[in-house]
Amino acid sequence: MPDLPPIRETIAAHGLSASKALGQNFLLDEQLLDRIAALPGDLTGQNVLEVGPGPGGLTRALLRAGARVTAIEMDSRCLPALAELSDAFPGQLTVIEGDAMKLDHGTIISQTGERDPFHVLSNLPYNVGTALFVKWLSGAKGDEAWPPQWQSLTLMFQREVAERIVSRPGSSAYGRLAVLAQWRSHAKLAMKVHRSAFTPPPKVMSAIVHVTPGAEPEGVSARVLERLTEAAFGQRRKMLRQSLKGVPGALDALETVGIQPTRRAETVSVEEFVRLARAIS
């Protein structure tokens, strides 16, 4: 392993500070970062995509774990620190400056000369975390192809968001994110992270969600399911006969699959939403 200065010293040497506008909060505890990097299993020789590496705390842990890392960073201030890491781990790190929301991640991995598939590990910027998560759940290219190019997603969220992703019907946290994450994937809460672990400490607690692809139910369009859950949970206090009336075919589908139209979205299981989407499709 290369002899690197502590990440705190790297941040100071490059005059870096977390940007509120970019939703940055830096993790400095190297033992914690190594634990996060270990969550997907052995990464030796594996391709890993990291979004928002900042000064490179998690990046270091991934490189120490033997991963080949492609990191997307839009904050140009952090690029010199990441360049030092690239020099310290020859051939293991590729840094791309850009907006992860606008890039095709599968294509990026392929262009680096690495093999598919890849893992995603990221201390996600809070302001784009949910949008990126939905992007990955929709398939690497947004074309509904499944299984996706990613083998696993290991992502840091605000704890409230993480709990939504793994929640079950009937709970106040259950909603659209839970259905989209669970209908063809397996999602679990892998680790809780106290706010004091970050610099600067955010106002909320955080948690890491680990997601792996599962079997895709036959005859279901991901786009139909997304539209269905958007309508149902967009008016979650209303009965389904009201919230779904704007979705073509939804009211007839309720009758077809035997779901009472007087129910509310938070009582409808993932399996029932899948049956609804299949009936509409």
Phi, psi and omega in degrees: 000136177294150181273097183256149175290157176306148182301328178299320180290324177297317178299316180293318183297327181261006178062036184271150172213150182293134180266122176295323182298329180263003178068032185273139167215119187273141172258129185244344184284108186291329176294317177297317180297322177294323177296320178295316181296338181274349186301321180284351186106196183294120181258008181304119179074005182272151175276132181229133173257128176238130178253130177069055182290341181060228181284353172103024179299304178292327179303316178302314182297320179293319178293320176298329180281358176091010182282155168262113192254132167249116185248130178254120183226127180260355180267103185297338179298332185273348187297320178298321179294321179290327177296324177297321177294320179298321178291325183286333180237075186304131176079000183257340187233128172242126181250128179242124176275123181168180181263115184299335180289340185254000186251150174271107189292322178298319179295320179300315180299316181296323182290339178281357179087007181269165181271149167281158357273192181215159173261153174245123173230130184198137164274086191295138170302130186303329188281348179231004186302311183294318180297319178294320180300313179296324177300315180292322180294335181279359184104148186303327182249009179067021184252015178071003180297135181214140003290158183281175177288334180279141178272329178201156173240122177237102196229137176270128177231166162303141186301326179299319179291317179301319180292329175295321184295324185257006186288165181243159180305144178094345178269157181293337181277343185291131181191204187301318181299321180297315181295313182295327181281333190253348187288334175217022177220167175247120183241135177219153175277111189269330185194138171262142183233122182291148181301333182290349179285345185259156172232116352286159179294128176289170181283344185238161175282162181235166176205155180253130177253136177244125184234135174234146180294145174241191177286140180269126176300141182285150172073022182239130175268127178300323181293320177296317180297319178298316179295320181296313182289326177299316180289315185296315183270348175292337176228059192294341179277350181267157174293156182301326181296339176266312186291333184259003185293341178273357180262114183306126177084354187291318183293320176295323180295324176305314180292320182300318184265000174079032176259124182297128181291350179274355178285162176253158188303323185293348178263354184270123183288166176301316180298323179290322176297322177297316178298319176299311181298321179296318180295323179288318182297000000 
